[in-house]
Amino acid sequence: MAKHWKYIIPGVIAGTLAVGGVAAYLYLKVIPAQQGTSTLAIAKIVPDEAWMTASINLDFDAWQKLEQFGTPEAQKLYREGLDALIKELDQELAEDNLALR
């Protein structure tokens, strides 16, 4: 009987790890790919207990649309803030040998 347990326990552990790995793969890769990666789709998986989430759209056209609104002073502040953000991201990415564009 002891010989059987020597093979059964590792088999159960391996089976559990395999099932867990498949479940994790489906949860992290397949299901989001089917639902899309839009902000709305991602918001559906955020727990109700979360206090806050953030999303940054890196689409240049979306940022360009923002420049149409506000006073010239607000537009100037927006441009300065966006330029500072891009400069900071470029510096951080350069430190990691990556490129923003």
PDB file of C-alpha atoms in Angstrom:
ATOM      1  CA  MET A   1       0.000   0.000   0.000  1.00  0.00           C
ATOM      2  CA  ALA A   2       2.854   2.393   0.782  1.00  0.00           C
ATOM      3  CA  LYS A   3       4.216   1.933  -2.732  1.00  0.00           C
ATOM      4  CA  HIS A   4       0.966   3.179  -4.237  1.00  0.00           C
ATOM      5  CA  TRP A   5       0.992   6.408  -2.193  1.00  0.00           C
ATOM      6  CA  LYS A   6       4.502   7.101  -3.414  1.00  0.00           C
ATOM      7  CA  TYR A   7       3.087   7.464  -6.935  1.00  0.00           C
ATOM      8  CA  ILE A   8      -0.403   8.747  -6.187  1.00  0.00           C
ATOM      9  CA  ILE A   9       0.584  11.856  -4.210  1.00  0.00           C
ATOM     10  CA  PRO A  10       3.016  13.240  -6.826  1.00  0.00           C
ATOM     11  CA  GLY A  11       0.423  12.435  -9.504  1.00  0.00           C
ATOM     12  CA  VAL A  12      -2.266  14.379  -7.650  1.00  0.00           C
ATOM     13  CA  ILE A  13       0.110  17.314  -7.129  1.00  0.00           C
ATOM     14  CA  ALA A  14       1.134  17.312 -10.806  1.00  0.00           C
ATOM     15  CA  GLY A  15      -2.502  17.127 -11.904  1.00  0.00           C
ATOM     16  CA  THR A  16      -3.445  20.011  -9.616  1.00  0.00           C
ATOM     17  CA  LEU A  17      -0.585  22.129 -10.959  1.00  0.00           C
ATOM     18  CA  ALA A  18      -1.558  21.327 -14.551  1.00  0.00           C
ATOM     19  CA  VAL A  19      -5.210  22.252 -13.984  1.00  0.00           C
ATOM     20  CA  GLY A  20      -4.156  25.423 -12.156  1.00  0.00           C
ATOM     21  CA  GLY A  21      -1.802  26.352 -14.983  1.00  0.00           C
ATOM     22  CA  VAL A  22      -4.506  25.887 -17.618  1.00  0.00           C
ATOM     23  CA  ALA A  23      -6.966  27.936 -15.526  1.00  0.00           C
ATOM     24  CA  ALA A  24      -4.417  30.733 -15.065  1.00  0.00           C
ATOM     25  CA  TYR A  25      -3.634  30.746 -18.782  1.00  0.00           C
ATOM     26  CA  LEU A  26      -7.313  30.974 -19.682  1.00  0.00           C
ATOM     27  CA  TYR A  27      -7.940  33.705 -17.109  1.00  0.00           C
ATOM     28  CA  LEU A  28      -4.938  35.828 -18.061  1.00  0.00           C
ATOM     29  CA  LYS A  29      -4.605  35.250 -21.820  1.00  0.00           C
ATOM     30  CA  VAL A  30      -7.585  33.742 -23.594  1.00  0.00           C
ATOM     31  CA  ILE A  31     -10.540  35.423 -21.883  1.00  0.00           C
ATOM     32  CA  PRO A  32      -9.094  38.992 -22.102  1.00  0.00           C
ATOM     33  CA  ALA A  33      -8.217  38.385 -25.752  1.00  0.00           C
ATOM     34  CA  GLN A  34     -11.827  37.424 -26.493  1.00  0.00           C
ATOM     35  CA  GLN A  35     -13.304  40.349 -24.571  1.00  0.00           C
ATOM     36  CA  GLY A  36     -10.796  42.871 -25.861  1.00  0.00           C
ATOM     37  CA  THR A  37      -8.446  45.187 -24.047  1.00  0.00           C
ATOM     38  CA  SER A  38     -10.558  48.307 -24.087  1.00  0.00           C
ATOM     39  CA  THR A  39     -10.870  50.352 -20.925  1.00  0.00           C
ATOM     40  CA  LEU A  40     -14.442  49.127 -20.459  1.00  0.00           C
ATOM     41  CA  ALA A  41     -13.457  45.465 -20.850  1.00  0.00           C
ATOM     42  CA  ILE A  42     -10.609  45.855 -18.376  1.00  0.00           C
ATOM     43  CA  ALA A  43     -12.857  47.704 -15.909  1.00  0.00           C
ATOM     44  CA  LYS A  44     -15.111  44.639 -15.742  1.00  0.00           C
ATOM     45  CA  ILE A  45     -12.354  42.608 -14.068  1.00  0.00           C
ATOM     46  CA  VAL A  46     -11.485  45.242 -11.451  1.00  0.00           C
ATOM     47  CA  PRO A  47     -12.822  44.121  -8.057  1.00  0.00           C
ATOM     48  CA  ASP A  48     -15.640  46.118  -6.468  1.00  0.00           C
ATOM     49  CA  GLU A  49     -13.428  46.732  -3.430  1.00  0.00           C
ATOM     50  CA  ALA A  50     -10.917  48.720  -5.483  1.00  0.00           C
ATOM     51  CA  TRP A  51     -10.736  52.364  -4.516  1.00  0.00           C
ATOM     52  CA  MET A  52      -9.376  53.670  -7.777  1.00  0.00           C
ATOM     53  CA  THR A  53      -8.054  52.576 -11.150  1.00  0.00           C
ATOM     54  CA  ALA A  54      -6.160  54.455 -13.821  1.00  0.00           C
ATOM     55  CA  SER A  55      -5.871  54.114 -17.555  1.00  0.00           C
ATOM     56  CA  ILE A  56      -3.638  56.063 -19.914  1.00  0.00           C
ATOM     57  CA  ASN A  57      -4.466  56.152 -23.595  1.00  0.00           C
ATOM     58  CA  LEU A  58      -1.290  56.423 -25.666  1.00  0.00           C
ATOM     59  CA  ASP A  59      -3.158  57.099 -28.924  1.00  0.00           C
ATOM     60  CA  PHE A  60      -1.787  60.355 -30.309  1.00  0.00           C
ATOM     61  CA  ASP A  61      -5.053  61.246 -32.085  1.00  0.00           C
ATOM     62  CA  ALA A  62      -6.995  61.072 -28.813  1.00  0.00           C
ATOM     63  CA  TRP A  63      -4.550  63.480 -27.178  1.00  0.00           C
ATOM     64  CA  GLN A  64      -4.762  65.803 -30.191  1.00  0.00           C
ATOM     65  CA  LYS A  65      -8.549  66.076 -29.727  1.00  0.00           C
ATOM     66  CA  LEU A  66      -8.014  67.461 -26.232  1.00  0.00           C
ATOM     67  CA  GLU A  67      -6.137  70.431 -27.669  1.00  0.00           C
ATOM     68  CA  GLN A  68      -9.380  71.717 -29.225  1.00  0.00           C
ATOM     69  CA  PHE A  69     -10.935  72.480 -25.846  1.00  0.00           C
ATOM     70  CA  GLY A  70     -10.313  75.127 -23.222  1.00  0.00           C
ATOM     71  CA  THR A  71      -8.816  78.563 -23.181  1.00  0.00           C
ATOM     72  CA  PRO A  72      -5.419  79.324 -24.718  1.00  0.00           C
ATOM     73  CA  GLU A  73      -3.937  79.335 -21.188  1.00  0.00           C
ATOM     74  CA  ALA A  74      -5.402  75.886 -20.467  1.00  0.00           C
ATOM     75  CA  GLN A  75      -4.127  74.589 -23.799  1.00  0.00           C
ATOM     76  CA  LYS A  76      -0.660  75.936 -22.991  1.00  0.00           C
ATOM     77  CA  LEU A  77      -0.697  74.201 -19.574  1.00  0.00           C
ATOM     78  CA  TYR A  78      -1.882  71.002 -21.235  1.00  0.00           C
ATOM     79  CA  ARG A  79       0.924  71.116 -23.818  1.00  0.00           C
ATOM     80  CA  GLU A  80       3.547  71.849 -21.157  1.00  0.00           C
ATOM     81  CA  GLY A  81       2.308  68.997 -18.984  1.00  0.00           C
ATOM     82  CA  LEU A  82       2.179  66.582 -21.906  1.00  0.00           C
ATOM     83  CA  ASP A  83       5.668  67.602 -23.059  1.00  0.00           C
ATOM     84  CA  ALA A  84       6.996  67.122 -19.519  1.00  0.00           C
ATOM     85  CA  LEU A  85       5.365  63.680 -19.314  1.00  0.00           C
ATOM     86  CA  ILE A  86       6.829  62.617 -22.651  1.00  0.00           C
ATOM     87  CA  LYS A  87      10.272  63.934 -21.673  1.00  0.00           C
ATOM     88  CA  GLU A  88      10.133  62.067 -18.347  1.00  0.00           C
ATOM     89  CA  LEU A  89       9.008  58.849 -20.042  1.00  0.00           C
ATOM     90  CA  ASP A  90      11.777  59.183 -22.633  1.00  0.00           C
ATOM     91  CA  GLN A  91      14.374  59.598 -19.862  1.00  0.00           C
ATOM     92  CA  GLU A  92      13.101  56.610 -17.895  1.00  0.00           C
ATOM     93  CA  LEU A  93      12.896  54.432 -20.979  1.00  0.00           C
ATOM     94  CA  ALA A  94      16.375  55.510 -22.084  1.00  0.00           C
ATOM     95  CA  GLU A  95      17.714  54.359 -18.722  1.00  0.00           C
ATOM     96  CA  ASP A  96      16.224  50.922 -19.456  1.00  0.00           C
ATOM     97  CA  ASN A  97      17.490  50.988 -23.074  1.00  0.00           C
ATOM     98  CA  LEU A  98      13.956  51.239 -24.477  1.00  0.00           C
ATOM     99  CA  ALA A  99      12.300  53.773 -26.766  1.00  0.00           C
ATOM    100  CA  LEU A 100       8.903  55.480 -26.537  1.00  0.00           C
ATOM    101  CA  ARG A 101       8.661  56.009 -30.276  1.00  0.00           C
TER     102      ARG A 101
END
